[in-house]
Amino acid sequence: MFRKFLLLTCIVFCFSFLNISPGFYAQTTELFLPFPETWTNEGSNESTEKNTKSPENTASMVNSGPNTQSKSQNTLPGQNSQSEPGSSKVATQESQTAVTTNAKPQDKKKKKKEVIDPSGASFQKGKAYLARGQKKSAESEFADSYGKEGEAAKLSRVENTNLYGLDGKDKDSAGLVEKQEDADLKIKTQFELARSLDRIGNPDSEEKAYKEYLKLITEFPKHPELTPRSHYAVAILLIRKKEFRPAAHQLASIIKNFKESAEYLPAHYYLGKIYESSWDERDLERSLKYYQLYMNGVEGKTPVPGYDFKKETRERLRVLGSSI
Protein backbone atom coordinates (compact mmCIF):
# COMPACT_ATOMS: atom_id res chain seq x y z
CA MET A 1 0.00 0.00 0.00
CA PHE A 2 2.79 2.35 0.91
CA ARG A 3 4.60 1.55 -2.35
CA LYS A 4 1.50 2.40 -4.36
CA PHE A 5 1.13 5.66 -2.50
CA LEU A 6 4.83 6.52 -3.08
CA LEU A 7 4.58 5.70 -6.79
CA LEU A 8 1.44 7.80 -7.20
CA THR A 9 3.08 10.70 -5.39
CA CYS A 10 6.10 10.57 -7.74
CA ILE A 11 3.90 10.51 -10.83
CA VAL A 12 1.90 13.52 -9.65
CA PHE A 13 5.08 15.42 -8.82
CA CYS A 14 6.61 14.77 -12.24
CA PHE A 15 3.41 15.71 -14.02
CA SER A 16 3.17 18.98 -12.06
CA PHE A 17 6.79 19.85 -12.79
CA LEU A 18 6.29 19.44 -16.50
CA ASN A 19 3.22 21.66 -16.51
CA ILE A 20 4.77 24.39 -14.42
CA SER A 21 8.03 24.94 -16.38
CA PRO A 22 7.57 24.24 -20.08
CA GLY A 23 9.60 27.38 -20.91
CA PHE A 24 12.65 25.85 -19.33
CA TYR A 25 12.87 23.20 -22.02
CA ALA A 26 11.96 25.68 -24.77
CA GLN A 27 14.65 28.09 -23.59
CA THR A 28 17.24 25.36 -23.37
CA THR A 29 16.38 24.15 -26.86
CA GLU A 30 16.58 27.64 -28.44
CA LEU A 31 20.02 28.30 -27.00
CA PHE A 32 21.57 25.71 -29.24
CA LEU A 33 19.77 26.52 -32.49
CA PRO A 34 22.36 27.97 -34.93
CA PHE A 35 20.07 30.30 -36.94
CA PRO A 36 17.33 32.59 -35.55
CA GLU A 37 15.03 31.91 -38.52
CA THR A 38 14.62 28.29 -37.32
CA TRP A 39 13.02 29.38 -34.06
CA THR A 40 9.49 28.14 -33.58
CA ASN A 41 8.60 29.98 -30.40
CA GLU A 42 5.43 31.96 -31.14
CA GLY A 43 6.52 35.02 -29.18
CA SER A 44 9.74 35.42 -31.15
CA ASN A 45 8.48 35.47 -34.78
CA GLU A 46 8.32 39.25 -35.22
CA SER A 47 11.72 39.81 -33.60
CA THR A 48 13.20 37.02 -35.70
CA GLU A 49 11.99 38.54 -38.98
CA LYS A 50 13.47 41.92 -38.07
CA ASN A 51 16.81 40.51 -37.02
CA THR A 52 17.28 38.26 -40.02
CA LYS A 53 17.14 41.24 -42.38
CA SER A 54 20.59 42.35 -41.31
CA PRO A 55 23.71 40.14 -41.26
CA GLU A 56 24.97 42.17 -38.31
CA ASN A 57 21.82 41.36 -36.31
CA THR A 58 22.11 37.66 -37.13
CA ALA A 59 25.67 37.48 -35.93
CA SER A 60 24.72 39.35 -32.80
CA MET A 61 21.93 36.91 -31.95
CA VAL A 62 24.07 33.88 -32.53
CA ASN A 63 26.80 35.14 -30.25
CA SER A 64 24.52 36.52 -27.53
CA GLY A 65 23.44 34.75 -24.39
CA PRO A 66 19.90 33.89 -23.33
CA ASN A 67 19.36 37.23 -21.61
CA THR A 68 20.02 39.25 -24.77
CA GLN A 69 17.46 37.61 -27.07
CA SER A 70 14.74 40.18 -26.42
CA LYS A 71 16.97 43.24 -27.15
CA SER A 72 16.28 45.07 -30.39
CA GLN A 73 19.29 45.60 -32.64
CA ASN A 74 17.73 48.69 -34.17
CA THR A 75 17.64 50.64 -30.89
CA LEU A 76 18.40 54.31 -31.47
CA PRO A 77 21.29 55.96 -29.58
CA GLY A 78 20.19 56.86 -26.06
CA GLN A 79 17.07 54.67 -26.27
CA ASN A 80 16.36 52.26 -23.40
CA SER A 81 17.03 48.72 -24.57
CA GLN A 82 14.12 47.52 -22.45
CA SER A 83 11.56 49.40 -24.53
CA GLU A 84 8.19 47.91 -25.10
CA PRO A 85 7.74 45.76 -28.19
CA GLY A 86 7.33 47.93 -31.28
CA SER A 87 8.76 51.05 -29.63
CA SER A 88 11.98 50.78 -31.66
CA LYS A 89 10.02 50.75 -34.88
CA VAL A 90 7.98 53.76 -33.81
CA ALA A 91 11.10 55.66 -32.72
CA THR A 92 12.80 54.89 -36.02
CA GLN A 93 9.81 56.16 -37.96
CA GLU A 94 9.71 59.31 -35.84
CA SER A 95 13.43 59.84 -36.42
CA GLN A 96 13.00 59.41 -40.17
CA THR A 97 10.08 61.84 -40.10
CA ALA A 98 12.15 64.39 -38.20
CA VAL A 99 15.01 64.06 -40.68
CA THR A 100 12.61 64.47 -43.59
CA THR A 101 11.02 67.50 -41.95
CA ASN A 102 14.31 69.18 -41.09
CA ALA A 103 15.91 68.54 -44.43
CA LYS A 104 15.03 71.59 -46.48
CA PRO A 105 15.22 71.10 -50.23
CA GLN A 106 17.91 73.19 -51.79
CA ASP A 107 16.56 76.17 -53.55
CA LYS A 108 17.26 75.92 -57.21
CA LYS A 109 19.40 78.78 -58.33
CA LYS A 110 17.49 81.00 -60.61
CA LYS A 111 19.10 80.94 -63.99
CA LYS A 112 19.91 84.31 -65.35
CA LYS A 113 17.70 85.11 -68.24
CA GLU A 114 19.78 84.96 -71.38
CA VAL A 115 19.91 88.33 -73.06
CA ILE A 116 19.96 88.06 -76.83
CA ASP A 117 22.01 90.68 -78.62
CA PRO A 118 19.69 92.14 -81.28
CA SER A 119 22.69 93.04 -83.44
CA GLY A 120 24.34 89.62 -83.20
CA ALA A 121 22.47 87.71 -85.90
CA SER A 122 23.13 90.29 -88.61
CA PHE A 123 26.80 90.45 -87.63
CA GLN A 124 27.13 86.65 -88.01
CA LYS A 125 25.35 86.76 -91.38
CA GLY A 126 27.70 89.50 -92.53
CA LYS A 127 30.75 87.41 -91.56
CA ALA A 128 29.31 84.43 -93.44
CA TYR A 129 28.76 86.48 -96.60
CA LEU A 130 32.22 88.00 -96.29
CA ALA A 131 33.78 84.54 -96.06
CA ARG A 132 32.22 83.74 -99.46
CA GLY A 133 33.40 87.01 -100.99
CA GLN A 134 29.87 88.45 -101.19
CA LYS A 135 30.91 91.92 -100.14
CA LYS A 136 27.69 93.81 -100.92
CA SER A 137 25.55 91.36 -98.94
CA ALA A 138 28.05 91.55 -96.09
CA GLU A 139 27.92 95.34 -96.05
CA SER A 140 24.11 95.22 -95.90
CA GLU A 141 24.09 92.82 -92.95
CA PHE A 142 26.73 94.77 -91.03
CA ALA A 143 24.74 97.98 -91.57
CA ASP A 144 21.62 96.24 -90.29
CA SER A 145 23.60 95.09 -87.24
CA TYR A 146 24.80 98.50 -86.09
CA GLY A 147 21.39 99.95 -86.91
CA LYS A 148 19.94 97.81 -84.08
CA GLU A 149 22.59 98.71 -81.52
CA GLY A 150 24.17 96.06 -79.32
CA GLU A 151 27.57 94.61 -78.53
CA ALA A 152 27.98 93.07 -81.99
CA ALA A 153 27.14 96.44 -83.56
CA LYS A 154 30.56 97.73 -82.52
CA LEU A 155 32.27 94.92 -84.41
CA SER A 156 30.00 95.44 -87.42
CA ARG A 157 31.20 99.04 -87.62
CA VAL A 158 34.79 97.81 -87.74
CA GLU A 159 33.97 95.42 -90.59
CA ASN A 160 32.07 97.99 -92.65
CA THR A 161 34.78 100.60 -92.11
CA ASN A 162 37.14 98.24 -93.89
CA LEU A 163 34.67 97.38 -96.66
CA TYR A 164 33.65 100.99 -97.29
CA GLY A 165 37.31 101.95 -97.43
CA LEU A 166 37.95 99.34 -100.11
CA ASP A 167 35.04 100.80 -102.06
CA GLY A 168 36.57 104.26 -101.77
CA LYS A 169 33.81 105.40 -99.40
CA ASP A 170 36.25 106.94 -96.97
CA LYS A 171 33.72 109.50 -95.73
CA ASP A 172 31.29 106.74 -94.77
CA SER A 173 34.14 104.89 -93.08
CA ALA A 174 35.24 107.98 -91.18
CA GLY A 175 31.66 108.43 -89.96
CA LEU A 176 31.68 104.89 -88.52
CA VAL A 177 34.97 105.61 -86.76
CA GLU A 178 33.46 108.63 -85.03
CA LYS A 179 30.47 106.59 -83.82
CA GLN A 180 32.66 104.12 -81.94
CA GLU A 181 32.41 105.01 -78.25
CA ASP A 182 34.80 102.31 -77.00
CA ALA A 183 38.35 103.70 -77.17
CA ASP A 184 40.00 100.40 -78.06
CA LEU A 185 37.47 99.65 -80.79
CA LYS A 186 37.80 103.18 -82.11
CA ILE A 187 41.52 102.79 -82.77
CA LYS A 188 40.91 99.40 -84.38
CA THR A 189 38.22 100.88 -86.61
CA GLN A 190 40.56 103.71 -87.53
CA PHE A 191 43.28 101.22 -88.43
CA GLU A 192 40.87 99.21 -90.63
CA LEU A 193 40.01 102.39 -92.54
CA ALA A 194 43.67 103.21 -93.13
CA ARG A 195 44.52 99.66 -94.14
CA SER A 196 41.60 99.34 -96.55
CA LEU A 197 42.58 102.56 -98.30
CA ASP A 198 46.20 101.37 -98.45
CA ARG A 199 45.14 98.08 -100.08
CA ILE A 200 43.43 99.83 -103.00
CA GLY A 201 46.89 100.60 -104.31
CA ASN A 202 46.42 103.77 -106.33
CA PRO A 203 48.23 107.04 -105.51
CA ASP A 204 45.06 108.80 -104.39
CA SER A 205 44.02 106.07 -101.95
CA GLU A 206 47.61 105.81 -100.66
CA GLU A 207 47.55 109.48 -99.73
CA LYS A 208 44.26 108.97 -97.90
CA ALA A 209 45.70 105.93 -96.15
CA TYR A 210 48.76 107.92 -95.08
CA LYS A 211 46.53 110.54 -93.46
CA GLU A 212 44.52 107.89 -91.61
CA TYR A 213 47.68 106.15 -90.40
CA LEU A 214 49.00 109.52 -89.26
CA LYS A 215 45.87 110.02 -87.15
CA LEU A 216 46.58 106.73 -85.40
CA ILE A 217 50.22 107.59 -84.76
CA THR A 218 49.46 111.03 -83.34
CA GLU A 219 46.13 110.42 -81.53
CA PHE A 220 47.05 106.99 -80.11
CA PRO A 221 50.87 107.19 -79.77
CA LYS A 222 51.21 104.46 -77.15
CA HIS A 223 48.86 101.68 -78.22
CA PRO A 224 51.06 98.56 -77.78
CA GLU A 225 49.72 96.79 -80.87
CA LEU A 226 48.29 99.20 -83.43
CA THR A 227 50.69 102.13 -83.03
CA PRO A 228 53.77 100.11 -84.10
CA ARG A 229 51.70 98.49 -86.85
CA SER A 230 50.78 101.94 -88.11
CA HIS A 231 54.43 103.09 -88.06
CA TYR A 232 55.37 99.92 -89.95
CA ALA A 233 52.57 100.32 -92.51
CA VAL A 234 53.50 103.94 -93.17
CA ALA A 235 57.16 102.95 -93.64
CA ILE A 236 56.28 100.28 -96.23
CA LEU A 237 53.98 102.73 -98.02
CA LEU A 238 56.78 105.34 -98.17
CA ILE A 239 59.36 102.77 -99.33
CA ARG A 240 57.07 101.94 -102.26
CA LYS A 241 57.11 105.65 -103.10
CA LYS A 242 60.93 105.66 -102.69
CA GLU A 243 60.65 108.20 -99.88
CA PHE A 244 63.41 106.56 -97.88
CA ARG A 245 64.22 109.23 -95.29
CA PRO A 246 60.69 109.55 -93.78
CA ALA A 247 60.33 105.77 -94.01
CA ALA A 248 63.53 105.34 -91.95
CA HIS A 249 62.12 107.69 -89.29
CA GLN A 250 58.98 105.54 -88.95
CA LEU A 251 61.07 102.37 -88.53
CA ALA A 252 63.41 104.06 -86.04
CA SER A 253 60.36 104.97 -83.91
CA ILE A 254 59.46 101.28 -83.68
CA ILE A 255 62.99 100.28 -82.66
CA LYS A 256 63.16 103.02 -80.04
CA ASN A 257 59.67 102.77 -78.49
CA PHE A 258 58.21 99.32 -79.19
CA LYS A 259 60.87 96.72 -78.47
CA GLU A 260 58.26 94.10 -77.53
CA SER A 261 56.18 94.50 -80.68
CA ALA A 262 56.03 92.02 -83.56
CA GLU A 263 57.35 94.77 -85.86
CA TYR A 264 60.57 95.35 -83.90
CA LEU A 265 62.81 92.88 -85.76
CA PRO A 266 61.25 93.39 -89.22
CA ALA A 267 61.99 97.11 -88.79
CA HIS A 268 65.70 96.20 -88.79
CA TYR A 269 65.28 94.25 -92.02
CA TYR A 270 63.61 97.18 -93.80
CA LEU A 271 66.24 99.62 -92.53
CA GLY A 272 68.79 97.31 -94.13
CA LYS A 273 66.87 97.55 -97.41
CA ILE A 274 66.62 101.34 -97.13
CA TYR A 275 70.37 101.83 -96.63
CA GLU A 276 71.11 99.42 -99.45
CA SER A 277 68.83 101.32 -101.85
CA SER A 278 70.05 104.02 -104.22
CA TRP A 279 69.51 107.42 -102.62
CA ASP A 280 71.60 110.23 -101.21
CA GLU A 281 72.30 108.51 -97.89
CA ARG A 282 73.03 105.04 -99.19
CA ASP A 283 75.30 103.19 -96.74
CA LEU A 284 76.12 99.53 -97.37
CA GLU A 285 77.99 99.06 -94.10
CA ARG A 286 74.98 100.33 -92.16
CA SER A 287 72.74 98.14 -94.29
CA LEU A 288 74.90 95.09 -93.44
CA LYS A 289 74.68 95.99 -89.76
CA TYR A 290 70.87 96.09 -89.77
CA TYR A 291 70.60 92.82 -91.68
CA GLN A 292 72.90 91.17 -89.15
CA LEU A 293 70.89 92.54 -86.21
CA TYR A 294 67.75 91.09 -87.76
CA MET A 295 69.34 87.64 -88.14
CA ASN A 296 70.69 87.71 -84.59
CA GLY A 297 67.25 88.57 -83.27
CA VAL A 298 65.30 85.85 -85.11
CA GLU A 299 67.79 83.05 -84.46
CA GLY A 300 66.08 80.20 -82.61
CA LYS A 301 62.65 81.86 -82.74
CA THR A 302 59.52 80.68 -84.51
CA PRO A 303 58.96 82.95 -87.52
CA VAL A 304 55.91 85.20 -87.41
CA PRO A 305 53.73 84.90 -90.55
CA GLY A 306 54.24 87.95 -92.74
CA TYR A 307 57.37 88.96 -90.85
CA ASP A 308 59.75 86.18 -91.88
CA PHE A 309 62.63 87.58 -93.95
CA LYS A 310 65.38 85.13 -93.04
CA LYS A 311 65.84 83.77 -96.56
CA GLU A 312 66.09 87.23 -98.13
CA THR A 313 68.38 88.49 -95.36
CA ARG A 314 70.84 85.58 -95.75
CA GLU A 315 71.07 86.35 -99.46
CA ARG A 316 71.68 90.07 -98.86
CA LEU A 317 74.34 89.29 -96.23
CA ARG A 318 76.11 87.03 -98.71
CA VAL A 319 76.02 89.63 -101.46
CA LEU A 320 77.00 92.58 -99.29
CA GLY A 321 79.68 90.60 -97.47
CA SER A 322 81.45 89.82 -100.72
CA SER A 323 81.08 93.33 -102.13
CA ILE A 324 82.32 95.33 -99.16
Coordinates of C-alpha atoms in Angstrom, one line a residue:
M1 CA 0.0 0.0 0.0
F2 CA 2.8 2.4 0.9
R3 CA 4.6 1.6 -2.3
K4 CA 1.5 2.4 -4.4
F5 CA 1.1 5.7 -2.5
L6 CA 4.8 6.5 -3.1
L7 CA 4.6 5.7 -6.8
L8 CA 1.4 7.8 -7.2
T9 CA 3.1 10.7 -5.4
C10 CA 6.1 10.6 -7.7
I11 CA 3.9 10.5 -10.8
V12 CA 1.9 13.5 -9.6
F13 CA 5.1 15.4 -8.8
C14 CA 6.6 14.8 -12.2
F15 CA 3.4 15.7 -14.0
S16 CA 3.2 19.0 -12.1
F17 CA 6.8 19.8 -12.8
L18 CA 6.3 19.4 -16.5
N19 CA 3.2 21.7 -16.5
I20 CA 4.8 24.4 -14.4
S21 CA 8.0 24.9 -16.4
P22 CA 7.6 24.2 -20.1
G23 CA 9.6 27.4 -20.9
F24 CA 12.6 25.8 -19.3
Y25 CA 12.9 23.2 -22.0
A26 CA 12.0 25.7 -24.8
Q27 CA 14.6 28.1 -23.6
T28 CA 17.2 25.4 -23.4
T29 CA 16.4 24.2 -26.9
E30 CA 16.6 27.6 -28.4
L31 CA 20.0 28.3 -27.0
F32 CA 21.6 25.7 -29.2
L33 CA 19.8 26.5 -32.5
P34 CA 22.4 28.0 -34.9
F35 CA 20.1 30.3 -36.9
P36 CA 17.3 32.6 -35.6
E37 CA 15.0 31.9 -38.5
T38 CA 14.6 28.3 -37.3
W39 CA 13.0 29.4 -34.1
T40 CA 9.5 28.1 -33.6
N41 CA 8.6 30.0 -30.4
E42 CA 5.4 32.0 -31.1
G43 CA 6.5 35.0 -29.2
S44 CA 9.7 35.4 -31.2
N45 CA 8.5 35.5 -34.8
E46 CA 8.3 39.3 -35.2
S47 CA 11.7 39.8 -33.6
T48 CA 13.2 37.0 -35.7
E49 CA 12.0 38.5 -39.0
K50 CA 13.5 41.9 -38.1
N51 CA 16.8 40.5 -37.0
T52 CA 17.3 38.3 -40.0
K53 CA 17.1 41.2 -42.4
S54 CA 20.6 42.3 -41.3
P55 CA 23.7 40.1 -41.3
E56 CA 25.0 42.2 -38.3
N57 CA 21.8 41.4 -36.3
T58 CA 22.1 37.7 -37.1
A59 CA 25.7 37.5 -35.9
S60 CA 24.7 39.3 -32.8
M61 CA 21.9 36.9 -31.9
V62 CA 24.1 33.9 -32.5
N63 CA 26.8 35.1 -30.2
S64 CA 24.5 36.5 -27.5
G65 CA 23.4 34.8 -24.4
P66 CA 19.9 33.9 -23.3
N67 CA 19.4 37.2 -21.6
T68 CA 20.0 39.2 -24.8
Q69 CA 17.5 37.6 -27.1
S70 CA 14.7 40.2 -26.4
K71 CA 17.0 43.2 -27.1
S72 CA 16.3 45.1 -30.4
Q73 CA 19.3 45.6 -32.6
N74 CA 17.7 48.7 -34.2
T75 CA 17.6 50.6 -30.9
L76 CA 18.4 54.3 -31.5
P77 CA 21.3 56.0 -29.6
G78 CA 20.2 56.9 -26.1
Q79 CA 17.1 54.7 -26.3
N80 CA 16.4 52.3 -23.4
S81 CA 17.0 48.7 -24.6
Q82 CA 14.1 47.5 -22.4
S83 CA 11.6 49.4 -24.5
E84 CA 8.2 47.9 -25.1
P85 CA 7.7 45.8 -28.2
G86 CA 7.3 47.9 -31.3
S87 CA 8.8 51.1 -29.6
S88 CA 12.0 50.8 -31.7
K89 CA 10.0 50.7 -34.9
V90 CA 8.0 53.8 -33.8
A91 CA 11.1 55.7 -32.7
T92 CA 12.8 54.9 -36.0
Q93 CA 9.8 56.2 -38.0
E94 CA 9.7 59.3 -35.8
S95 CA 13.4 59.8 -36.4
Q96 CA 13.0 59.4 -40.2
T97 CA 10.1 61.8 -40.1
A98 CA 12.1 64.4 -38.2
V99 CA 15.0 64.1 -40.7
T100 CA 12.6 64.5 -43.6
T101 CA 11.0 67.5 -42.0
N102 CA 14.3 69.2 -41.1
A103 CA 15.9 68.5 -44.4
K104 CA 15.0 71.6 -46.5
P105 CA 15.2 71.1 -50.2
Q106 CA 17.9 73.2 -51.8
D107 CA 16.6 76.2 -53.6
K108 CA 17.3 75.9 -57.2
K109 CA 19.4 78.8 -58.3
K110 CA 17.5 81.0 -60.6
K111 CA 19.1 80.9 -64.0
K112 CA 19.9 84.3 -65.4
K113 CA 17.7 85.1 -68.2
E114 CA 19.8 85.0 -71.4
V115 CA 19.9 88.3 -73.1
I116 CA 20.0 88.1 -76.8
D117 CA 22.0 90.7 -78.6
P118 CA 19.7 92.1 -81.3
S119 CA 22.7 93.0 -83.4
G120 CA 24.3 89.6 -83.2
A121 CA 22.5 87.7 -85.9
S122 CA 23.1 90.3 -88.6
F123 CA 26.8 90.4 -87.6
Q124 CA 27.1 86.7 -88.0
K125 CA 25.4 86.8 -91.4
G126 CA 27.7 89.5 -92.5
K127 CA 30.7 87.4 -91.6
A128 CA 29.3 84.4 -93.4
Y129 CA 28.8 86.5 -96.6
L130 CA 32.2 88.0 -96.3
A131 CA 33.8 84.5 -96.1
R132 CA 32.2 83.7 -99.5
G133 CA 33.4 87.0 -101.0
Q134 CA 29.9 88.4 -101.2
K135 CA 30.9 91.9 -100.1
K136 CA 27.7 93.8 -100.9
S137 CA 25.5 91.4 -98.9
A138 CA 28.1 91.5 -96.1
E139 CA 27.9 95.3 -96.0
S140 CA 24.1 95.2 -95.9
E141 CA 24.1 92.8 -93.0
F142 CA 26.7 94.8 -91.0
A143 CA 24.7 98.0 -91.6
D144 CA 21.6 96.2 -90.3
S145 CA 23.6 95.1 -87.2
Y146 CA 24.8 98.5 -86.1
G147 CA 21.4 99.9 -86.9
K148 CA 19.9 97.8 -84.1
E149 CA 22.6 98.7 -81.5
G150 CA 24.2 96.1 -79.3
E151 CA 27.6 94.6 -78.5
A152 CA 28.0 93.1 -82.0
A153 CA 27.1 96.4 -83.6
K154 CA 30.6 97.7 -82.5
L155 CA 32.3 94.9 -84.4
S156 CA 30.0 95.4 -87.4
R157 CA 31.2 99.0 -87.6
V158 CA 34.8 97.8 -87.7
E159 CA 34.0 95.4 -90.6
N160 CA 32.1 98.0 -92.7
T161 CA 34.8 100.6 -92.1
N162 CA 37.1 98.2 -93.9
L163 CA 34.7 97.4 -96.7
Y164 CA 33.7 101.0 -97.3
G165 CA 37.3 101.9 -97.4
L166 CA 38.0 99.3 -100.1
D167 CA 35.0 100.8 -102.1
G168 CA 36.6 104.3 -101.8
K169 CA 33.8 105.4 -99.4
D170 CA 36.3 106.9 -97.0
K171 CA 33.7 109.5 -95.7
D172 CA 31.3 106.7 -94.8
S173 CA 34.1 104.9 -93.1
A174 CA 35.2 108.0 -91.2
G175 CA 31.7 108.4 -90.0
L176 CA 31.7 104.9 -88.5
V177 CA 35.0 105.6 -86.8
E178 CA 33.5 108.6 -85.0
K179 CA 30.5 106.6 -83.8
Q180 CA 32.7 104.1 -81.9
E181 CA 32.4 105.0 -78.3
D182 CA 34.8 102.3 -77.0
A183 CA 38.4 103.7 -77.2
D184 CA 40.0 100.4 -78.1
L185 CA 37.5 99.6 -80.8
K186 CA 37.8 103.2 -82.1
I187 CA 41.5 102.8 -82.8
K188 CA 40.9 99.4 -84.4
T189 CA 38.2 100.9 -86.6
Q190 CA 40.6 103.7 -87.5
F191 CA 43.3 101.2 -88.4
E192 CA 40.9 99.2 -90.6
L193 CA 40.0 102.4 -92.5
A194 CA 43.7 103.2 -93.1
R195 CA 44.5 99.7 -94.1
S196 CA 41.6 99.3 -96.6
L197 CA 42.6 102.6 -98.3
D198 CA 46.2 101.4 -98.5
R199 CA 45.1 98.1 -100.1
I200 CA 43.4 99.8 -103.0
G201 CA 46.9 100.6 -104.3
N202 CA 46.4 103.8 -106.3
P203 CA 48.2 107.0 -105.5
D204 CA 45.1 108.8 -104.4
S205 CA 44.0 106.1 -101.9
E206 CA 47.6 105.8 -100.7
E207 CA 47.6 109.5 -99.7
K208 CA 44.3 109.0 -97.9
A209 CA 45.7 105.9 -96.2
Y210 CA 48.8 107.9 -95.1
K211 CA 46.5 110.5 -93.5
E212 CA 44.5 107.9 -91.6
Y213 CA 47.7 106.1 -90.4
L214 CA 49.0 109.5 -89.3
K215 CA 45.9 110.0 -87.1
L216 CA 46.6 106.7 -85.4
I217 CA 50.2 107.6 -84.8
T218 CA 49.5 111.0 -83.3
E219 CA 46.1 110.4 -81.5
F220 CA 47.1 107.0 -80.1
P221 CA 50.9 107.2 -79.8
K222 CA 51.2 104.5 -77.1
H223 CA 48.9 101.7 -78.2
P224 CA 51.1 98.6 -77.8
E225 CA 49.7 96.8 -80.9
L226 CA 48.3 99.2 -83.4
T227 CA 50.7 102.1 -83.0
P228 CA 53.8 100.1 -84.1
R229 CA 51.7 98.5 -86.8
S230 CA 50.8 101.9 -88.1
H231 CA 54.4 103.1 -88.1
Y232 CA 55.4 99.9 -89.9
A233 CA 52.6 100.3 -92.5
V234 CA 53.5 103.9 -93.2
A235 CA 57.2 103.0 -93.6
I236 CA 56.3 100.3 -96.2
L237 CA 54.0 102.7 -98.0
L238 CA 56.8 105.3 -98.2
I239 CA 59.4 102.8 -99.3
R240 CA 57.1 101.9 -102.3
K241 CA 57.1 105.6 -103.1
K242 CA 60.9 105.7 -102.7
E243 CA 60.6 108.2 -99.9
F244 CA 63.4 106.6 -97.9
R245 CA 64.2 109.2 -95.3
P246 CA 60.7 109.5 -93.8
A247 CA 60.3 105.8 -94.0
A248 CA 63.5 105.3 -91.9
H249 CA 62.1 107.7 -89.3
Q250 CA 59.0 105.5 -89.0
L251 CA 61.1 102.4 -88.5
A252 CA 63.4 104.1 -86.0
S253 CA 60.4 105.0 -83.9
I254 CA 59.5 101.3 -83.7
I255 CA 63.0 100.3 -82.7
K256 CA 63.2 103.0 -80.0
N257 CA 59.7 102.8 -78.5
F258 CA 58.2 99.3 -79.2
K259 CA 60.9 96.7 -78.5
E260 CA 58.3 94.1 -77.5
S261 CA 56.2 94.5 -80.7
A262 CA 56.0 92.0 -83.6
E263 CA 57.3 94.8 -85.9
Y264 CA 60.6 95.4 -83.9
L265 CA 62.8 92.9 -85.8
P266 CA 61.3 93.4 -89.2
A267 CA 62.0 97.1 -88.8
H268 CA 65.7 96.2 -88.8
Y269 CA 65.3 94.2 -92.0
Y270 CA 63.6 97.2 -93.8
L271 CA 66.2 99.6 -92.5
G272 CA 68.8 97.3 -94.1
K273 CA 66.9 97.6 -97.4
I274 CA 66.6 101.3 -97.1
Y275 CA 70.4 101.8 -96.6
E276 CA 71.1 99.4 -99.5
S277 CA 68.8 101.3 -101.8
S278 CA 70.1 104.0 -104.2
W279 CA 69.5 107.4 -102.6
D280 CA 71.6 110.2 -101.2
E281 CA 72.3 108.5 -97.9
R282 CA 73.0 105.0 -99.2
D283 CA 75.3 103.2 -96.7
L284 CA 76.1 99.5 -97.4
E285 CA 78.0 99.1 -94.1
R286 CA 75.0 100.3 -92.2
S287 CA 72.7 98.1 -94.3
L288 CA 74.9 95.1 -93.4
K289 CA 74.7 96.0 -89.8
Y290 CA 70.9 96.1 -89.8
Y291 CA 70.6 92.8 -91.7
Q292 CA 72.9 91.2 -89.2
L293 CA 70.9 92.5 -86.2
Y294 CA 67.7 91.1 -87.8
M295 CA 69.3 87.6 -88.1
N296 CA 70.7 87.7 -84.6
G297 CA 67.2 88.6 -83.3
V298 CA 65.3 85.9 -85.1
E299 CA 67.8 83.1 -84.5
G300 CA 66.1 80.2 -82.6
K301 CA 62.7 81.9 -82.7
T302 CA 59.5 80.7 -84.5
P303 CA 59.0 82.9 -87.5
V304 CA 55.9 85.2 -87.4
P305 CA 53.7 84.9 -90.5
G306 CA 54.2 87.9 -92.7
Y307 CA 57.4 89.0 -90.8
D308 CA 59.7 86.2 -91.9
F309 CA 62.6 87.6 -94.0
K310 CA 65.4 85.1 -93.0
K311 CA 65.8 83.8 -96.6
E312 CA 66.1 87.2 -98.1
T313 CA 68.4 88.5 -95.4
R314 CA 70.8 85.6 -95.8
E315 CA 71.1 86.3 -99.5
R316 CA 71.7 90.1 -98.9
L317 CA 74.3 89.3 -96.2
R318 CA 76.1 87.0 -98.7
V319 CA 76.0 89.6 -101.5
L320 CA 77.0 92.6 -99.3
G321 CA 79.7 90.6 -97.5
S322 CA 81.4 89.8 -100.7
S323 CA 81.1 93.3 -102.1
I324 CA 82.3 95.3 -99.2

